Amino acid sequence: MCPQTRLVCSLATASTLVESTVNSDDPFYSRIKIFPSPMPRSYADAVDKLNGLQTNFAVLEAVRKTGGSANKDAIPEMVEFIRRSGYEPSDFDDLNLIHVTGTKGKGSTCALTESILRNYNGKIKTGLYTSPHLMEVRERIRINGAPLARTCLQIWDRLDSTGDKSKPGYFRFLTVLAFHVFKQEKVDVAILEVGVGGAYDSTNIIRTPIVCGVAALGIDHVSVLGSTLGEIAWNKAGIFKAGVPAVTSQQPKEGLDMLERRAKELKVTIIRLNLLGRPFTSSQLGGVTVGLAGHHQIANAALATALCRTWVEKVLGEKVGNDVPKEFVKGIVNARWPGRGQILVRENKPKITWFFDGAHTAESIQVCADWFKDASKQNGKKVLVFNCTGPRDGDTLLGPLAKIQSTVHFDQAVFTPAITFASNTYKGDLVNNNAPLDLELKTQKTLAACWAKQVSIAGGGEVTTTVLPSIEHCVNWIDDFAKSEDVQVLVTGSLHLVGGVQSVLGCEVL
């Protein structure tokens, strides 16, 4: 059965499928009457239903326009959706949860944490919930490392069966689905990546996680979280729970001070990594090579190691060493996280080497620039493909890339919206209903001007820019550009852009 066919069971449930998977342990069946589902729906129908829900961008805009007042209702509303789906937040206590927030590196930390525990003794069944997805929505929910392949989504019909036809927004709906999947699959551990912030995030309806983690803090989503590190750290620390240990990676002083203040208020023991204040080195991981590319992943692996050490000791009752336990090494080495520090060469187009990194903050773009400078080769031409979403500042994001122009020398910088196809349409999983078509490509032209300006400031010489209307146009343009010699292409600025390029290239969902 193809992946898309299997996902129909997850996103669109026929009544026969519901009946065939009834679980007497499921609390829903003692709380809410099940009404027959409609006729079987296709994968495309299911994705279309999801796309009809309010998207993350719309939620953020609503909060921005109300000056943040929408936040106060976020958790009560999410709890109500959980209850309408047949659960109570306390039902998730037995998932042995690990909850991770941060500005950059939280997704990678979650991927590393999942890989470590899955490979620890071969007996731990893992669940992983992250966002956003690259190519297909099913990537957000993983069982034992594999994207969602089968679980009958009764959630849509459960919500309808209560008599209230209202639905949660896109991210909230998928969060409800993730909890449902993890309960149905009876996972031994569920690792949750916070969507935005922490205190008011839809994942924060959980009551008693085993351990919480805070990856590196930075400035992002300022209209929702605040414009200073202290304000952002306050929101991120909102996932802390009384009596539950929290582990933080190395942080700027302003952010760390707020984390510690919040920990004291909430009676949380906070574990600080790398007290020396210097960047993590591989020697601190016992020389273990992290499976994810980039020097910054050493810090993420250190955080994941600390989270897993706490989890193993609290859940399994097994003491592990203070360094990197040998049982953790396989998971660290074999960890994979597509679209972040990823290098790809297609067999049918060997002249083109693709470098993918979904960096979208100033700090993560700096990390991406350093990675590309080290990973790319001196010979051959180089192309930058860039886009950014929402209200992010082009000068701020393109600055770190402009500073390496004198070293790596991008022969071309291509700017394109995250529209998948040349027909001005999206792949179903990549639809963004809150990004209206801009036929004049004003954003991309502005970014091209920002690039020229930033390269000039950095003393990187002359630049050549190209603005194209879709990702498919971009890929075709690069294919033509690479006919005469080898080309290295860096795609960054947005995970939506990275996923769109990989979709047009026909990459496999990993």
Coordinates of C-alpha atoms in Angstrom, one line a residue:
M1 CA 0.0 0.0 0.0
C2 CA 1.4 3.4 -1.0
P3 CA 2.1 6.0 1.8
Q4 CA -0.7 8.3 0.5
T5 CA -3.2 5.4 0.6
R6 CA -2.2 4.5 4.1
L7 CA -2.5 8.1 5.3
V8 CA -6.2 8.1 4.2
C9 CA -6.8 6.0 7.3
S10 CA -5.2 8.7 9.4
L11 CA -6.9 11.8 8.0
A12 CA -10.2 10.5 6.7
T13 CA -12.0 7.7 8.5
A14 CA -14.7 5.4 7.0
S15 CA -17.2 3.9 9.5
T16 CA -16.0 0.4 8.8
L17 CA -12.5 1.4 9.8
V18 CA -13.7 3.0 13.0
E19 CA -15.6 -0.2 13.9
S20 CA -12.6 -2.4 13.1
T21 CA -10.2 -0.5 15.4
V22 CA -12.4 0.0 18.5
N23 CA -10.2 -0.3 21.6
S24 CA -12.1 -1.0 24.8
D25 CA -9.3 0.8 26.7
D26 CA -10.0 4.0 24.8
P27 CA -11.8 6.5 27.2
F28 CA -13.7 8.0 24.3
Y29 CA -16.1 5.0 24.0
S30 CA -17.4 5.5 27.6
R31 CA -17.9 9.2 27.1
I32 CA -19.2 10.1 23.6
K33 CA -21.5 8.3 21.3
I34 CA -20.0 7.6 17.9
F35 CA -22.0 8.5 14.8
P36 CA -21.4 6.7 11.6
S37 CA -18.7 8.3 9.5
P38 CA -19.4 9.5 6.0
M39 CA -18.4 7.6 2.9
P40 CA -14.7 6.9 2.6
R41 CA -12.7 10.0 1.8
S42 CA -9.5 10.2 -0.2
Y43 CA -6.2 11.4 0.9
A44 CA -6.6 14.6 -1.1
D45 CA -10.0 15.2 0.6
A46 CA -8.5 14.7 4.0
V47 CA -5.6 17.2 3.3
D48 CA -8.1 19.6 1.9
K49 CA -10.1 19.4 5.1
L50 CA -7.0 20.2 7.1
N51 CA -6.1 23.1 4.8
G52 CA -9.6 24.5 5.4
L53 CA -8.7 25.0 9.1
Q54 CA -7.2 28.2 10.4
T55 CA -3.5 28.0 9.9
N56 CA -0.7 28.9 12.2
F57 CA 0.0 32.2 10.5
A58 CA -3.6 33.3 11.0
V59 CA -3.5 32.4 14.7
L60 CA -0.3 34.5 15.1
E61 CA -1.8 37.4 13.2
A62 CA -4.9 37.2 15.5
V63 CA -2.8 37.4 18.6
R64 CA -0.7 40.2 17.2
K65 CA -3.8 42.3 16.3
T66 CA -5.2 41.8 19.8
G67 CA -2.0 42.8 21.4
G68 CA -1.6 39.2 22.8
S69 CA -5.0 39.0 24.5
A70 CA -5.9 35.9 22.5
N71 CA -3.2 34.0 24.5
K72 CA -5.2 33.9 27.7
D73 CA -7.9 31.7 26.1
A74 CA -5.5 29.3 24.3
I75 CA -5.2 26.6 26.9
P76 CA -8.8 26.5 28.0
E77 CA -9.9 26.3 24.4
M78 CA -7.4 23.5 23.7
V79 CA -8.6 21.5 26.7
E80 CA -12.1 21.8 25.5
F81 CA -11.1 20.3 22.1
I82 CA -9.3 17.5 23.9
R83 CA -12.4 16.7 25.9
R84 CA -14.6 16.8 22.8
S85 CA -12.2 14.3 21.2
G86 CA -12.8 11.9 24.1
Y87 CA -9.9 12.6 26.4
E88 CA -8.8 14.5 29.5
P89 CA -5.4 16.0 29.8
S90 CA -4.7 13.6 32.6
D91 CA -5.2 10.7 30.1
F92 CA -1.8 11.6 28.6
D93 CA 0.2 11.2 31.9
D94 CA 1.0 7.6 31.0
L95 CA 2.8 8.7 27.8
N96 CA 5.9 9.4 29.8
L97 CA 6.2 12.8 28.0
I98 CA 9.3 14.8 27.1
H99 CA 8.4 18.4 26.3
V100 CA 10.9 20.6 24.5
T101 CA 10.8 24.4 23.7
G102 CA 13.3 26.9 22.4
T103 CA 13.9 29.2 19.5
K104 CA 16.3 27.3 17.5
G105 CA 17.3 23.6 17.7
K106 CA 14.2 22.4 19.5
G107 CA 13.2 20.2 16.5
S108 CA 16.7 18.8 16.1
T109 CA 16.8 18.1 19.9
C110 CA 13.5 16.2 19.7
A111 CA 14.7 14.2 16.7
L112 CA 17.9 13.3 18.6
T113 CA 16.0 12.5 21.8
E114 CA 13.7 10.2 19.9
S115 CA 16.6 8.4 18.1
I116 CA 18.5 7.9 21.4
L117 CA 15.5 6.3 23.2
R118 CA 14.5 4.2 20.2
N119 CA 18.0 2.8 19.9
Y120 CA 18.6 2.5 23.7
N121 CA 17.6 -1.1 24.2
G122 CA 15.4 -1.9 21.3
K123 CA 12.3 -2.1 23.5
I124 CA 11.2 1.5 23.8
K125 CA 8.3 2.4 21.4
T126 CA 8.6 6.1 20.6
G127 CA 6.2 8.8 19.5
L128 CA 7.4 12.1 18.1
Y129 CA 5.4 15.2 17.4
T130 CA 7.1 18.1 15.6
S131 CA 6.3 21.0 13.2
P132 CA 6.2 22.1 10.6
H133 CA 6.4 19.3 8.0
L134 CA 8.6 19.4 4.9
M135 CA 6.6 17.6 2.2
E136 CA 3.7 15.8 3.7
V137 CA 1.7 16.5 6.8
R138 CA 2.1 13.0 8.1
E139 CA 5.8 13.7 8.9
R140 CA 4.7 15.7 12.0
I141 CA 3.6 12.5 13.8
R142 CA 6.1 9.7 13.9
I143 CA 6.0 6.2 15.5
N144 CA 9.4 4.6 16.1
G145 CA 10.9 7.3 13.8
A146 CA 8.6 6.6 10.8
P147 CA 6.1 9.2 9.6
L148 CA 2.5 8.4 10.4
A149 CA 1.4 5.5 8.2
R150 CA -1.8 4.2 9.8
T151 CA -4.2 5.2 12.6
C152 CA -7.8 5.8 12.0
L153 CA -8.5 9.4 12.6
Q154 CA -11.7 9.5 14.5
I155 CA -10.9 13.0 15.7
W156 CA -12.8 14.9 13.0
D157 CA -15.9 12.7 13.4
R158 CA -15.5 12.7 17.2
L159 CA -15.6 16.5 17.3
D160 CA -18.7 16.5 15.1
S161 CA -20.4 13.8 17.1
T162 CA -20.6 16.2 20.1
G163 CA -23.1 18.3 18.2
D164 CA -20.6 21.2 18.1
K165 CA -19.3 21.5 14.5
S166 CA -16.5 24.0 15.4
K167 CA -12.9 22.8 14.8
P168 CA -9.6 23.7 16.2
G169 CA -7.1 25.5 14.0
Y170 CA -4.6 23.6 11.9
F171 CA -1.9 23.2 14.5
R172 CA -4.3 22.5 17.3
F173 CA -6.1 19.9 15.3
L174 CA -2.8 18.0 14.5
T175 CA -1.9 18.3 18.2
V176 CA -5.1 16.6 19.2
L177 CA -4.4 14.0 16.6
A178 CA -0.9 13.4 17.9
F179 CA -2.2 12.7 21.4
H180 CA -4.8 10.4 20.0
V181 CA -2.3 8.5 17.9
F182 CA 0.2 8.1 20.8
K183 CA -2.6 6.7 23.0
Q184 CA -3.8 4.3 20.3
E185 CA -0.3 3.1 19.6
K186 CA 0.5 2.8 23.3
V187 CA 3.9 4.4 22.9
D188 CA 6.4 4.1 25.8
V189 CA 7.5 7.7 25.4
A190 CA 6.1 10.7 23.5
I191 CA 8.4 13.6 22.6
L192 CA 6.6 16.9 22.0
E193 CA 8.1 19.9 20.3
V194 CA 6.4 23.2 21.2
G195 CA 4.9 25.0 18.2
V196 CA 5.3 28.6 19.3
G197 CA 6.4 29.9 22.7
G198 CA 5.4 27.5 25.4
A199 CA 3.0 28.9 28.0
Y200 CA 0.1 29.2 25.6
D201 CA 1.1 26.6 23.1
S202 CA -1.5 23.8 22.4
T203 CA 1.0 21.1 23.5
N204 CA 1.0 22.7 27.0
I205 CA -2.2 21.0 28.1
I206 CA -0.1 18.2 29.5
R207 CA 0.1 17.9 33.3
T208 CA 3.0 15.7 34.3
P209 CA 5.8 15.3 31.8
I210 CA 8.9 13.3 32.9
V211 CA 11.3 16.1 31.9
C212 CA 11.2 19.4 30.0
G213 CA 13.9 20.9 27.8
V214 CA 14.8 24.4 26.6
A215 CA 16.9 24.6 23.4
A216 CA 18.8 27.8 22.5
L217 CA 16.8 31.0 22.9
G218 CA 16.7 33.8 20.3
I219 CA 14.4 36.5 18.9
D220 CA 11.4 35.3 16.9
H221 CA 7.6 35.7 16.8
V222 CA 8.1 39.0 18.6
S223 CA 4.4 40.1 18.1
V224 CA 3.3 37.1 20.1
L225 CA 6.2 36.3 22.5
G226 CA 7.7 39.7 23.1
S227 CA 10.6 41.7 21.7
T228 CA 13.3 40.9 24.3
L229 CA 15.0 37.7 25.3
G230 CA 13.6 38.1 28.8
E231 CA 10.0 38.2 27.5
I232 CA 10.5 35.3 25.2
A233 CA 12.2 33.2 27.9
W234 CA 9.2 33.9 30.2
N235 CA 6.9 32.4 27.6
K236 CA 9.1 29.5 26.8
A237 CA 9.4 28.7 30.5
G238 CA 5.7 28.4 30.6
I239 CA 6.1 24.6 29.9
F240 CA 7.8 24.1 33.3
K241 CA 5.7 22.0 35.8
A242 CA 6.1 21.9 39.5
G243 CA 8.3 18.9 40.6
V244 CA 9.3 18.2 37.0
P245 CA 13.0 18.7 36.2
A246 CA 13.9 21.1 33.3
V247 CA 17.1 21.1 31.3
T248 CA 18.4 24.1 29.5
S249 CA 21.1 24.4 26.9
Q250 CA 23.6 27.3 27.1
Q251 CA 21.7 30.6 27.0
P252 CA 22.4 34.3 26.9
K253 CA 22.3 35.8 30.4
E254 CA 19.0 37.7 30.0
G255 CA 17.3 34.5 28.8
L256 CA 18.9 32.3 31.5
D257 CA 18.1 34.7 34.3
M258 CA 14.4 34.6 33.3
L259 CA 14.4 30.8 33.0
E260 CA 15.8 30.5 36.5
R261 CA 13.4 33.1 37.9
R262 CA 10.4 31.2 36.4
A263 CA 11.8 27.9 37.6
K264 CA 12.0 29.3 41.2
E265 CA 8.4 30.5 40.9
L266 CA 7.1 27.2 39.7
K267 CA 9.3 25.1 42.1
V268 CA 11.2 23.5 39.3
T269 CA 14.7 22.1 39.5
I270 CA 16.6 23.5 36.5
I271 CA 19.7 21.8 35.1
R272 CA 22.1 24.1 33.3
L273 CA 24.3 22.6 30.7
N274 CA 27.8 23.9 29.8
L275 CA 28.3 26.1 32.8
L276 CA 31.7 27.2 31.4
G277 CA 29.8 29.4 28.9
R278 CA 31.8 28.3 25.9
P279 CA 30.4 26.6 22.8
F280 CA 30.0 22.8 23.1
T281 CA 32.8 20.7 21.6
S282 CA 32.7 17.1 20.4
S283 CA 35.0 16.2 23.3
Q284 CA 32.1 17.0 25.7
L285 CA 30.2 14.3 23.8
G286 CA 33.0 11.9 24.2
G287 CA 34.1 12.4 20.6
V288 CA 30.8 10.9 19.3
T289 CA 29.9 12.1 15.8
V290 CA 26.4 13.5 15.7
G291 CA 24.3 12.2 12.9
L292 CA 23.0 15.7 12.1
A293 CA 25.2 18.1 10.2
G294 CA 26.6 21.3 11.7
H295 CA 28.7 22.2 14.7
H296 CA 25.6 23.6 16.5
Q297 CA 24.1 20.1 16.6
I298 CA 26.7 19.2 19.3
A299 CA 24.8 21.4 21.7
N300 CA 21.5 19.9 20.7
A301 CA 22.9 16.4 21.2
A302 CA 24.1 17.4 24.6
L303 CA 20.6 18.6 25.5
A304 CA 19.0 15.5 24.1
T305 CA 21.5 13.3 26.1
A306 CA 20.6 15.1 29.3
L307 CA 16.9 14.7 28.6
C308 CA 17.2 11.0 27.9
R309 CA 19.4 10.4 30.9
T310 CA 16.7 11.9 33.1
W311 CA 14.0 9.9 31.4
V312 CA 15.8 6.6 31.6
E313 CA 16.5 7.1 35.3
K314 CA 13.0 8.2 36.2
V315 CA 11.0 5.8 34.0
L316 CA 13.2 2.7 33.7
G317 CA 14.9 3.2 37.1
E318 CA 18.3 2.6 35.4
K319 CA 21.3 4.8 36.3
V320 CA 23.4 5.9 33.4
G321 CA 26.7 7.8 33.3
N322 CA 27.2 11.5 33.6
D323 CA 29.0 11.7 30.2
V324 CA 27.5 10.1 27.1
P325 CA 26.4 6.5 28.0
K326 CA 27.5 4.0 25.5
E327 CA 23.8 3.0 25.1
F328 CA 23.1 6.5 23.7
V329 CA 25.8 6.5 21.1
K330 CA 23.9 4.6 18.4
G331 CA 21.0 7.0 18.6
I332 CA 23.2 10.1 18.4
V333 CA 25.1 8.7 15.4
N334 CA 22.1 7.5 13.5
A335 CA 19.8 10.5 14.1
R336 CA 18.3 12.0 10.9
W337 CA 16.4 15.2 10.5
P338 CA 15.5 16.1 6.9
G339 CA 15.7 19.6 5.7
R340 CA 18.2 20.7 8.3
G341 CA 21.8 20.6 7.3
Q342 CA 21.0 18.1 4.6
I343 CA 23.0 17.5 1.5
L344 CA 21.5 15.8 -1.6
V345 CA 22.8 14.8 -5.0
R346 CA 20.3 13.3 -7.4
E347 CA 21.5 10.4 -9.6
N348 CA 19.9 11.8 -12.7
K349 CA 21.4 15.3 -12.1
P350 CA 24.9 14.6 -10.6
K351 CA 26.1 18.1 -11.5
I352 CA 23.9 19.7 -8.9
T353 CA 24.6 19.4 -5.2
W354 CA 21.7 20.6 -3.0
F355 CA 22.3 22.0 0.5
F356 CA 19.0 22.3 2.5
D357 CA 18.6 24.1 5.8
G358 CA 15.3 25.5 6.9
A359 CA 16.9 28.2 9.1
H360 CA 14.5 31.2 9.6
T361 CA 15.9 33.3 12.4
A362 CA 18.9 35.5 12.4
E363 CA 20.8 33.1 14.8
S364 CA 19.9 30.0 12.8
I365 CA 20.8 31.7 9.5
Q366 CA 24.2 32.4 10.9
V367 CA 24.6 28.8 11.8
C368 CA 23.5 27.8 8.3
A369 CA 26.0 30.2 6.7
D370 CA 28.8 28.8 8.8
W371 CA 27.7 25.2 7.8
F372 CA 27.6 26.0 4.1
K373 CA 30.9 27.7 4.2
D374 CA 32.5 24.6 5.7
A375 CA 30.5 22.0 3.7
S376 CA 30.7 23.5 0.2
K377 CA 33.5 23.0 -2.2
Q378 CA 35.6 25.8 -3.6
N379 CA 35.2 24.8 -7.3
G380 CA 32.1 25.2 -9.3
K381 CA 29.3 27.8 -9.3
K382 CA 27.1 28.5 -6.3
V383 CA 23.5 29.6 -6.1
L384 CA 21.5 30.9 -3.2
V385 CA 17.8 30.1 -3.2
F386 CA 15.9 32.1 -0.5
N387 CA 12.5 33.0 0.8
C388 CA 11.1 34.0 4.2
T389 CA 7.6 34.0 5.5
G390 CA 5.5 36.3 7.6
P391 CA 6.8 39.6 8.9
R392 CA 10.5 38.6 9.1
D393 CA 13.1 41.1 8.2
G394 CA 15.0 40.4 5.0
D395 CA 18.0 42.5 5.9
T396 CA 18.4 40.8 9.2
L397 CA 18.1 37.3 7.7
L398 CA 20.2 37.9 4.6
G399 CA 23.0 39.7 6.5
P400 CA 24.8 36.5 7.8
L401 CA 24.7 35.0 4.3
A402 CA 26.0 38.3 2.7
K403 CA 29.0 38.2 5.1
I404 CA 30.2 34.9 3.6
Q405 CA 29.8 36.1 0.0
S406 CA 33.4 37.1 -0.3
T407 CA 34.4 33.6 0.7
V408 CA 31.9 31.3 -1.0
H409 CA 30.8 33.7 -3.8
F410 CA 27.2 33.0 -4.8
D411 CA 27.1 33.5 -8.6
Q412 CA 23.4 33.9 -8.4
A413 CA 20.8 34.6 -5.7
V414 CA 17.3 33.4 -6.6
F415 CA 14.2 34.6 -4.8
T416 CA 10.9 32.7 -5.1
P417 CA 7.7 32.4 -3.1
A418 CA 6.9 29.0 -1.6
I419 CA 4.4 28.3 -4.4
T420 CA 5.1 24.8 -5.5
F421 CA 4.2 24.6 -9.2
A422 CA 4.6 26.8 -12.3
S423 CA 0.8 26.7 -12.6
N424 CA 0.6 29.0 -9.5
T425 CA -0.7 26.2 -7.4
Y426 CA 0.5 24.3 -4.4
K427 CA 1.1 20.7 -3.6
G428 CA -1.9 19.8 -1.3
D429 CA 0.3 19.3 1.8
L430 CA 2.0 22.6 1.2
V431 CA -1.0 24.9 0.7
N432 CA -0.9 28.1 2.7
N433 CA -4.3 29.7 2.6
N434 CA -3.0 32.7 4.5
A435 CA -0.4 33.7 1.9
P436 CA -2.4 35.2 -0.9
L437 CA -0.9 35.0 -4.4
D438 CA 1.3 38.0 -5.1
L439 CA 1.5 38.1 -8.9
E440 CA 3.9 41.1 -8.7
L441 CA 6.3 39.2 -6.4
K442 CA 6.8 42.3 -4.3
T443 CA 8.2 40.3 -1.3
Q444 CA 10.8 38.6 -3.5
K445 CA 11.8 41.8 -5.2
T446 CA 12.3 43.4 -1.8
L447 CA 14.4 40.4 -0.7
A448 CA 16.5 40.8 -3.9
A449 CA 17.1 44.4 -3.0
C450 CA 18.0 43.5 0.6
W451 CA 20.5 40.9 -0.7
A452 CA 22.3 43.5 -2.9
K453 CA 22.3 46.0 0.0
Q454 CA 23.7 43.5 2.5
V455 CA 26.4 42.2 0.2
S456 CA 27.5 45.8 -0.5
I457 CA 27.7 46.5 3.3
A458 CA 29.7 43.3 3.8
G459 CA 32.1 44.2 0.9
G460 CA 31.2 41.1 -1.0
G461 CA 31.4 42.6 -4.5
E462 CA 28.8 42.6 -7.2
V463 CA 25.7 40.4 -7.1
T464 CA 23.3 38.9 -9.7
T465 CA 19.8 38.3 -8.6
T466 CA 16.8 36.5 -10.2
V467 CA 13.2 36.6 -9.1
L468 CA 11.0 33.7 -10.1
P469 CA 7.3 33.1 -9.6
S470 CA 7.4 29.5 -8.3
I471 CA 9.6 26.7 -6.9
E472 CA 9.1 24.7 -10.1
H473 CA 10.4 27.6 -12.1
C474 CA 13.3 27.8 -9.8
V475 CA 14.3 24.2 -10.1
N476 CA 14.0 24.3 -13.9
W477 CA 16.1 27.4 -13.9
I478 CA 18.8 25.7 -11.9
D479 CA 18.8 22.6 -14.1
D480 CA 19.5 24.9 -17.1
F481 CA 22.2 26.8 -15.1
A482 CA 24.0 23.6 -14.3
K483 CA 24.2 22.3 -17.9
S484 CA 27.8 23.5 -18.4
E485 CA 29.4 22.9 -15.0
D486 CA 28.9 21.7 -11.4
V487 CA 26.6 23.8 -9.2
Q488 CA 26.1 23.9 -5.5
V489 CA 22.7 25.2 -4.4
L490 CA 21.9 26.5 -0.9
V491 CA 18.2 26.5 -0.1
T492 CA 17.3 28.3 3.1
G493 CA 15.2 31.0 4.8
S494 CA 12.1 28.8 5.3
L495 CA 11.2 25.2 5.9
H496 CA 8.2 25.7 3.6
L497 CA 10.7 26.6 0.8
V498 CA 12.9 23.6 1.6
G499 CA 9.9 21.3 1.6
G500 CA 8.6 22.7 -1.7
V501 CA 12.0 22.3 -3.4
Q502 CA 12.3 18.7 -2.2
S503 CA 8.7 18.0 -3.4
V504 CA 9.4 19.3 -6.9
L505 CA 12.7 17.3 -6.9
G506 CA 10.6 14.2 -6.1
C507 CA 12.5 13.5 -2.8
E508 CA 11.3 10.6 -0.7
V509 CA 9.5 11.4 2.6
L510 CA 11.9 10.4 5.3

